[in-house]
mmCIF file of C-alpha atoms and ligand atoms in Angstrom:
data_model
loop_
_atom_site.group_PDB
_atom_site.id
_atom_site.type_symbol
_atom_site.label_atom_id
_atom_site.label_comp_id
_atom_site.label_asym_id
_atom_site.label_seq_id
_atom_site.Cartn_x
_atom_site.Cartn_y
_atom_site.Cartn_z
ATOM 1 C CA MET A 477 112.266 119.685 98.107
ATOM 2 C CA LYS A 478 110.102 116.559 97.598
ATOM 3 C CA VAL A 479 109.857 113.334 99.609
ATOM 4 C CA LEU A 480 109.579 109.968 97.861
ATOM 5 C CA ASN A 481 109.161 106.670 99.652
ATOM 6 C CA TYR A 482 109.778 103.770 97.287
ATOM 7 C CA GLY A 483 108.680 100.685 99.180
ATOM 8 C CA SER A 484 106.445 97.747 99.946
ATOM 9 C CA LEU A 485 102.689 97.657 100.365
ATOM 10 C CA ASN A 486 101.289 94.555 102.085
ATOM 11 C CA VAL A 487 97.907 93.252 103.085
ATOM 12 C CA ASP A 488 98.493 92.053 106.663
ATOM 13 C CA TYR A 489 96.480 89.009 107.822
ATOM 14 C CA VAL A 490 96.744 89.211 111.604
ATOM 15 C CA TYR A 491 95.896 86.137 113.695
ATOM 16 C CA THR A 492 95.445 86.512 117.455
ATOM 17 C CA VAL A 493 96.984 83.492 119.183
ATOM 18 C CA ASP A 494 97.731 82.446 122.739
ATOM 19 C CA HIS A 495 101.397 81.872 121.914
ATOM 20 C CA ILE A 496 103.475 81.945 118.756
ATOM 21 C CA ILE A 497 103.461 78.446 117.365
ATOM 22 C CA VAL A 498 106.564 76.324 117.034
ATOM 23 C CA GLY A 499 107.452 73.666 114.450
ATOM 24 C CA GLY A 500 105.005 70.746 114.327
ATOM 25 C CA GLU A 501 102.366 72.519 116.427
ATOM 26 C CA THR A 502 98.770 73.396 115.433
ATOM 27 C CA GLU A 503 96.882 76.069 117.350
ATOM 28 C CA HIS A 504 93.497 77.730 116.945
ATOM 29 C CA SER A 505 93.566 81.498 116.540
ATOM 30 C CA SER A 506 90.803 83.433 118.306
ATOM 31 C CA LYS A 507 90.592 86.256 115.758
ATOM 32 C CA LEU A 508 91.577 87.143 112.191
ATOM 33 C CA GLU A 509 91.857 90.800 111.189
ATOM 34 C CA VAL A 510 92.964 92.229 107.846
ATOM 35 C CA PHE A 511 94.941 95.482 107.868
ATOM 36 C CA SER A 512 96.847 97.592 105.369
ATOM 37 C CA GLY A 513 100.562 97.411 106.039
ATOM 38 C CA GLY A 514 104.013 96.838 104.611
ATOM 39 C CA LYS A 515 107.091 98.611 105.922
ATOM 40 C CA GLY A 516 107.070 101.052 103.040
ATOM 41 C CA LEU A 517 103.405 101.961 103.269
ATOM 42 C CA ASN A 518 103.493 102.199 107.072
ATOM 43 C CA GLN A 519 106.373 104.678 106.867
ATOM 44 C CA SER A 520 104.630 106.755 104.182
ATOM 45 C CA ILE A 521 101.496 106.907 106.278
ATOM 46 C CA ALA A 522 103.484 107.921 109.354
ATOM 47 C CA LEU A 523 105.121 110.735 107.339
ATOM 48 C CA ALA A 524 101.770 111.919 105.986
ATOM 49 C CA LYS A 525 100.117 111.778 109.409
ATOM 50 C CA ALA A 526 103.089 113.710 110.802
ATOM 51 C CA GLY A 527 102.240 116.420 108.264
ATOM 52 C CA VAL A 528 104.900 115.905 105.567
ATOM 53 C CA PRO A 529 103.650 115.530 101.964
ATOM 54 C CA VAL A 530 104.966 112.226 100.616
ATOM 55 C CA TYR A 531 104.842 110.371 97.307
ATOM 56 C CA HIS A 532 104.731 106.595 97.612
ATOM 57 C CA ALA A 533 106.132 104.455 94.782
ATOM 58 C CA GLY A 534 105.496 100.725 94.530
ATOM 59 C CA ILE A 535 103.305 98.047 93.004
ATOM 60 C CA VAL A 536 100.104 96.507 94.353
ATOM 61 C CA GLY A 537 98.257 93.445 93.083
ATOM 62 C CA ILE A 538 94.651 92.414 92.504
ATOM 63 C CA ASP A 539 94.044 92.554 96.265
ATOM 64 C CA GLY A 540 95.442 96.084 96.604
ATOM 65 C CA ASP A 541 92.242 98.133 97.094
ATOM 66 C CA ILE A 542 92.709 98.264 100.874
ATOM 67 C CA LEU A 543 96.251 99.639 100.362
ATOM 68 C CA LEU A 544 95.191 102.348 97.924
ATOM 69 C CA GLU A 545 92.360 103.352 100.260
ATOM 70 C CA ALA A 546 94.830 103.621 103.160
ATOM 71 C CA CYS A 547 96.915 106.023 101.053
ATOM 72 C CA GLU A 548 93.849 108.116 100.221
ATOM 73 C CA ASP A 549 92.689 108.243 103.843
ATOM 74 C CA ALA A 550 96.089 109.396 105.104
ATOM 75 C CA GLY A 551 96.827 111.774 102.217
ATOM 76 C CA VAL A 552 99.751 109.805 100.730
ATOM 77 C CA ASN A 553 100.257 110.715 97.050
ATOM 78 C CA LYS A 554 99.609 107.587 94.908
ATOM 79 C CA LYS A 555 100.918 108.971 91.594
ATOM 80 C CA TYR A 556 103.743 106.392 91.488
ATOM 81 C CA ILE A 557 101.808 103.326 92.655
ATOM 82 C CA ARG A 558 101.106 100.812 89.877
ATOM 83 C CA ARG A 559 98.865 97.757 89.856
ATOM 84 C CA LEU A 560 99.526 94.323 88.299
ATOM 85 C CA PRO A 561 96.889 91.608 87.708
ATOM 86 C CA VAL A 562 98.511 89.112 90.104
ATOM 87 C CA LYS A 563 98.542 88.473 93.864
ATOM 88 C CA GLY A 564 100.081 91.375 95.745
ATOM 89 C CA GLY A 565 102.427 91.454 98.731
ATOM 90 C CA HIS A 566 100.913 90.120 101.908
ATOM 91 C CA THR A 567 101.815 88.752 105.328
ATOM 92 C CA MET A 568 100.620 86.247 107.866
ATOM 93 C CA ILE A 569 101.158 87.748 111.313
ATOM 94 C CA GLN A 570 100.694 85.995 114.642
ATOM 95 C CA VAL A 571 100.159 88.270 117.638
ATOM 96 C CA ASP A 572 100.295 86.534 121.017
ATOM 97 C CA LYS A 573 98.822 87.465 124.404
ATOM 98 C CA ASN A 574 101.987 89.441 125.273
ATOM 99 C CA ALA A 575 101.643 91.502 122.062
ATOM 100 C CA GLN A 576 104.682 89.783 120.546
ATOM 101 C CA ASN A 577 104.429 89.131 116.841
ATOM 102 C CA CYS A 578 106.028 87.026 114.171
ATOM 103 C CA ILE A 579 105.604 87.689 110.460
ATOM 104 C CA ILE A 580 105.705 85.565 107.314
ATOM 105 C CA LEU A 581 106.169 87.817 104.300
ATOM 106 C CA TYR A 582 105.092 87.029 100.733
ATOM 107 C CA GLY A 583 106.671 89.588 98.399
ATOM 108 C CA GLY A 584 104.206 89.292 95.479
ATOM 109 C CA THR A 585 104.117 92.496 93.441
ATOM 110 C CA ASN A 586 106.627 94.161 95.801
ATOM 111 C CA GLN A 587 109.255 91.983 94.114
ATOM 112 C CA MET A 588 108.234 92.998 90.573
ATOM 113 C CA GLN A 589 109.895 96.413 90.220
ATOM 114 C CA THR A 590 111.642 96.879 86.858
ATOM 115 C CA LYS A 591 114.442 99.216 85.738
ATOM 116 C CA GLU A 592 111.937 100.951 83.444
ATOM 117 C CA PHE A 593 109.555 101.665 86.308
ATOM 118 C CA VAL A 594 112.343 102.850 88.621
ATOM 119 C CA ASP A 595 113.635 105.210 85.903
ATOM 120 C CA GLU A 596 110.115 106.511 85.270
ATOM 121 C CA VAL A 597 109.583 107.294 88.956
ATOM 122 C CA LEU A 598 113.002 108.827 89.615
ATOM 123 C CA ALA A 599 112.769 110.998 86.484
ATOM 124 C CA ASP A 600 110.539 113.345 88.504
ATOM 125 C CA PHE A 601 112.988 113.752 91.408
ATOM 126 C CA GLY A 602 116.375 115.401 91.751
ATOM 127 C CA GLU A 603 119.011 117.095 93.886
ATOM 128 C CA GLY A 604 118.031 117.640 97.514
ATOM 129 C CA ASP A 605 114.870 115.506 97.341
ATOM 130 C CA TYR A 606 114.582 112.754 99.954
ATOM 131 C CA LEU A 607 114.260 109.073 99.064
ATOM 132 C CA ILE A 608 113.184 106.605 101.761
ATOM 133 C CA LEU A 609 113.816 102.878 101.299
ATOM 134 C CA GLN A 610 113.382 99.603 103.182
ATOM 135 C CA ASN A 611 114.291 96.069 102.094
ATOM 136 C CA GLU A 612 110.912 94.620 101.083
ATOM 137 C CA ILE A 613 111.189 95.372 97.354
ATOM 138 C CA ASN A 614 113.549 94.195 94.601
ATOM 139 C CA MET A 615 115.892 96.525 92.630
ATOM 140 C CA LEU A 616 117.127 98.245 95.790
ATOM 141 C CA ASP A 617 120.738 98.355 94.514
ATOM 142 C CA TYR A 618 119.637 99.967 91.250
ATOM 143 C CA ILE A 619 117.345 102.461 92.998
ATOM 144 C CA ILE A 620 120.154 103.524 95.360
ATOM 145 C CA ASP A 621 122.644 104.009 92.510
ATOM 146 C CA LYS A 622 120.202 106.006 90.363
ATOM 147 C CA ALA A 623 119.020 108.197 93.241
ATOM 148 C CA TYR A 624 122.612 108.891 94.298
ATOM 149 C CA GLU A 625 123.494 109.928 90.729
ATOM 150 C CA LYS A 626 120.642 112.423 91.007
ATOM 151 C CA LYS A 627 122.036 113.704 94.338
ATOM 152 C CA MET A 628 118.939 112.684 96.280
ATOM 153 C CA LYS A 629 119.331 112.221 100.053
ATOM 154 C CA ILE A 630 118.826 108.494 100.596
ATOM 155 C CA ILE A 631 117.417 107.205 103.878
ATOM 156 C CA LEU A 632 117.543 103.455 104.455
ATOM 157 C CA ASN A 633 115.761 101.256 106.952
ATOM 158 C CA PRO A 634 117.657 97.996 106.205
ATOM 159 C CA SER A 635 114.747 95.816 107.244
ATOM 160 C CA PRO A 636 114.336 92.909 106.921
ATOM 161 C CA PHE A 637 118.097 92.453 106.616
ATOM 162 C CA ASP A 638 119.161 89.838 104.048
ATOM 163 C CA GLU A 639 121.926 89.110 101.527
ATOM 164 C CA LYS A 640 120.322 91.410 98.905
ATOM 165 C CA LEU A 641 121.702 94.325 100.902
ATOM 166 C CA ASP A 642 125.236 93.053 100.203
ATOM 167 C CA ASN A 643 124.689 94.100 96.572
ATOM 168 C CA CYS A 644 123.815 97.661 97.587
ATOM 169 C CA ASP A 645 126.390 100.423 97.887
ATOM 170 C CA LEU A 646 125.510 101.473 101.430
ATOM 171 C CA GLY A 647 128.195 104.161 101.300
ATOM 172 C CA LYS A 648 125.602 106.206 99.381
ATOM 173 C CA ILE A 649 123.174 106.327 102.331
ATOM 174 C CA TYR A 650 122.588 109.662 104.120
ATOM 175 C CA LEU A 651 120.687 108.310 107.130
ATOM 176 C CA PHE A 652 120.248 104.765 108.464
ATOM 177 C CA LEU A 653 117.397 103.840 110.796
ATOM 178 C CA LEU A 654 117.918 100.352 112.134
ATOM 179 C CA ASN A 655 117.297 98.154 115.155
ATOM 180 C CA GLU A 656 119.901 96.271 117.155
ATOM 181 C CA ILE A 657 119.344 93.009 115.227
ATOM 182 C CA GLU A 658 119.992 94.732 111.895
ATOM 183 C CA GLY A 659 122.897 96.568 113.534
ATOM 184 C CA GLU A 660 124.441 93.235 114.517
ATOM 185 C CA GLN A 661 123.804 91.783 111.053
ATOM 186 C CA ILE A 662 125.637 94.709 109.430
ATOM 187 C CA THR A 663 128.514 95.141 111.912
ATOM 188 C CA GLY A 664 128.827 91.793 113.717
ATOM 189 C CA TYR A 665 128.502 93.525 117.124
ATOM 190 C CA LYS A 666 125.730 93.103 119.720
ATOM 191 C CA ASP A 667 126.598 96.028 121.985
ATOM 192 C CA LYS A 668 124.888 99.316 121.043
ATOM 193 C CA ASP A 669 128.023 101.477 121.320
ATOM 194 C CA GLN A 670 130.053 99.017 119.294
ATOM 195 C CA ILE A 671 127.308 98.913 116.645
ATOM 196 C CA LEU A 672 127.174 102.706 116.406
ATOM 197 C CA ASN A 673 130.970 103.082 116.314
ATOM 198 C CA ALA A 674 131.319 100.371 113.678
ATOM 199 C CA MET A 675 128.548 101.916 111.554
ATOM 200 C CA ALA A 676 130.208 105.340 111.776
ATOM 201 C CA ASP A 677 133.591 103.834 110.778
ATOM 202 C CA LYS A 678 132.074 101.922 107.875
ATOM 203 C CA PHE A 679 129.848 104.741 106.613
ATOM 204 C CA PRO A 680 131.578 108.031 107.532
ATOM 205 C CA ASN A 681 129.193 110.158 105.431
ATOM 206 C CA ALA A 682 126.052 108.901 107.179
ATOM 207 C CA ARG A 683 124.194 109.474 110.416
ATOM 208 C CA PHE A 684 122.358 106.753 112.354
ATOM 209 C CA VAL A 685 119.299 106.085 114.473
ATOM 210 C CA LEU A 686 119.534 102.812 116.396
ATOM 211 C CA THR A 687 116.322 101.602 118.030
ATOM 212 C CA LEU A 688 116.593 99.196 120.974
ATOM 213 C CA GLY A 689 112.975 98.184 121.666
ATOM 214 C CA SER A 690 112.117 98.786 125.310
ATOM 215 C CA ASP A 691 115.635 100.203 125.894
ATOM 216 C CA GLY A 692 114.939 103.325 123.829
ATOM 217 C CA ALA A 693 116.842 104.716 120.848
ATOM 218 C CA PHE A 694 120.122 106.455 120.037
ATOM 219 C CA TYR A 695 121.093 108.979 117.373
ATOM 220 C CA TYR A 696 124.767 109.137 116.369
ATOM 221 C CA ASP A 697 126.526 111.072 113.633
ATOM 222 C CA GLY A 698 130.087 110.075 114.430
ATOM 223 C CA LYS A 699 130.445 112.940 116.931
ATOM 224 C CA VAL A 700 127.208 113.631 118.792
ATOM 225 C CA LYS A 701 125.253 110.836 120.506
ATOM 226 C CA ILE A 702 121.705 111.491 121.764
ATOM 227 C CA PHE A 703 119.521 109.081 123.761
ATOM 228 C CA GLN A 704 115.721 108.881 123.832
ATOM 229 C CA ASP A 705 113.903 106.633 126.292
ATOM 230 C CA ILE A 706 110.619 104.925 125.463
ATOM 231 C CA PHE A 707 107.228 106.133 126.671
ATOM 232 C CA LYS A 708 105.828 103.160 128.587
ATOM 233 C CA VAL A 709 102.395 101.902 127.503
ATOM 234 C CA LYS A 710 100.422 98.683 127.676
ATOM 235 C CA ALA A 711 101.374 96.952 124.424
ATOM 236 C CA VAL A 712 98.576 95.536 122.281
ATOM 237 C CA ASP A 713 100.380 94.935 118.985
ATOM 238 C CA THR A 714 103.925 96.022 118.163
ATOM 239 C CA THR A 715 103.438 95.722 114.367
ATOM 240 C CA ALA A 716 104.450 98.989 112.639
ATOM 241 C CA ALA A 717 105.856 100.534 115.837
ATOM 242 C CA GLY A 718 109.300 100.737 114.220
ATOM 243 C CA ASP A 719 107.827 102.126 110.990
ATOM 244 C CA THR A 720 105.929 104.762 112.938
ATOM 245 C CA PHE A 721 109.153 105.750 114.695
ATOM 246 C CA THR A 722 110.947 105.913 111.343
ATOM 247 C CA GLY A 723 108.271 107.998 109.616
ATOM 248 C CA TYR A 724 107.933 110.450 112.495
ATOM 249 C CA PHE A 725 111.694 110.850 112.940
ATOM 250 C CA ILE A 726 112.187 111.577 109.231
ATOM 251 C CA ALA A 727 109.226 113.979 109.181
ATOM 252 C CA ALA A 728 110.584 115.946 112.132
ATOM 253 C CA MET A 729 114.072 116.039 110.612
ATOM 254 C CA ILE A 730 112.706 117.295 107.284
ATOM 255 C CA GLU A 731 110.743 119.966 109.135
ATOM 256 C CA GLY A 732 114.049 121.166 110.623
ATOM 257 C CA ARG A 733 113.404 120.145 114.233
ATOM 258 C CA SER A 734 116.337 119.320 116.508
ATOM 259 C CA VAL A 735 117.410 115.696 116.751
ATOM 260 C CA SER A 736 116.208 115.557 120.374
ATOM 261 C CA ASP A 737 112.762 116.813 119.354
ATOM 262 C CA ALA A 738 112.624 114.416 116.416
ATOM 263 C CA LEU A 739 113.509 111.451 118.654
ATOM 264 C CA ARG A 740 110.919 112.513 121.235
ATOM 265 C CA MET A 741 108.131 112.853 118.643
ATOM 266 C CA ALA A 742 109.108 109.512 117.103
ATOM 267 C CA ALA A 743 109.185 107.708 120.466
ATOM 268 C CA LYS A 744 105.797 109.118 121.441
ATOM 269 C CA ALA A 745 104.196 108.263 118.070
ATOM 270 C CA SER A 746 105.586 104.766 118.241
ATOM 271 C CA SER A 747 104.304 104.240 121.801
ATOM 272 C CA ILE A 748 100.796 105.178 120.641
ATOM 273 C CA ALA A 749 101.065 102.744 117.694
ATOM 274 C CA VAL A 750 102.065 99.933 120.087
ATOM 275 C CA SER A 751 98.928 100.497 122.152
ATOM 276 C CA ARG A 752 96.650 99.867 119.143
ATOM 277 C CA PRO A 753 96.036 96.883 116.848
ATOM 278 C CA GLY A 754 97.136 96.658 113.219
ATOM 279 C CA ALA A 755 99.766 98.330 111.083
ATOM 280 C CA THR A 756 98.622 101.524 109.305
ATOM 281 C CA PRO A 757 95.449 101.944 111.425
ATOM 282 C CA SER A 758 97.607 102.105 114.569
ATOM 283 C CA ILE A 759 99.647 105.107 113.393
ATOM 284 C CA PRO A 760 98.614 108.303 115.235
ATOM 285 C CA THR A 761 98.085 111.762 113.763
ATOM 286 C CA VAL A 762 100.457 114.569 114.651
ATOM 287 C CA ASP A 763 97.743 116.190 116.800
ATOM 288 C CA GLU A 764 97.420 113.015 118.851
ATOM 289 C CA VAL A 765 101.193 112.871 119.269
ATOM 290 C CA LYS A 766 101.483 116.534 120.313
ATOM 291 C CA LYS A 767 98.573 116.274 122.754
ATOM 292 C CA SER A 768 100.004 113.145 124.285
ATOM 293 C CA LEU A 769 103.399 114.840 124.697
ATOM 294 C CA ILE A 770 101.737 117.753 126.513
ATOM 295 C CA ASP A 771 99.754 115.365 128.748
ATOM 296 C CA HIS A 772 102.996 113.550 129.535
ATOM 297 C CA ARG A 773 104.728 116.641 130.982
HETATM 298 O O1 LIG B 393 106.991 96.569 109.951
HETATM 299 C C1 LIG B 393 105.712 96.005 109.980
HETATM 300 C C2 LIG B 393 105.321 95.516 108.624
HETATM 301 O O2 LIG B 393 106.216 94.480 108.267
HETATM 302 C C3 LIG B 393 103.951 94.897 108.552
HETATM 303 O O3 LIG B 393 102.940 95.844 108.251
HETATM 304 C C4 LIG B 393 104.116 93.812 107.517
HETATM 305 O O4 LIG B 393 103.468 94.070 106.317
HETATM 306 C C5 LIG B 393 105.619 93.671 107.313
HETATM 307 O O5 LIG B 393 106.021 94.132 106.105
#
């Protein structure tokens, strides 16, 4: 069984600000830091740091050295990462004094996937292999259809949610990991139980992890519902906290751990990521997560 994450890689430009600016306002930032990030890459790095071998597929641009180095440092397999001679995916992120962020995303090379490249990547994967996807690349509908034909188990983090997802056959998804905003965008409900029930009605072959920020997370498979509270920490930067949760949950599930264990590992890993700046650099190793869980007892 192999694990493929086909997703975005972004250079994150992170500006520390007093407050997140509103329309018409100009504000000085006190610091600029440049981190490797992107929902796809963050999740691959979380999987690798959790101890699960993962192939990342995607496209970087001329500014992609920092992203390739992040893969090397964390042990993410780069065999399916290509490079194009144009500007790559990047973000402008404001982080305020309360650790809240807001993100402007420029797709760049993340939006340049082709059918040929997708076919080339998926040719090496088959029945029972896992495919992890988010919504920061183009061709998602095609990737889902092809992977499903090959009987891969498709895991989707429908983030950021937009109309492109309407073109995807979400009935082919094995596991959804989503937050309450995405849950509302898909089902029209705000309440967590209504979201989970509506998701289970709409996608009866799937299971779901719904994250609720400081209110914890729920797993639901249409029958069993399991809750995991957060581990409270002083937040420094919430960027990649959700991706860390996603990567660690998937890693634990692939390793055959119980859902409760997987949720606990994911919540702990994500709490550590929140207490550190940046996207991929904030993601803890599995040893850090295990030690912190022992200390927490
Ligand atoms: O989920 C966090 C990520 O979203 C950041 O690293 C940024 O690149 C955006 O894609």
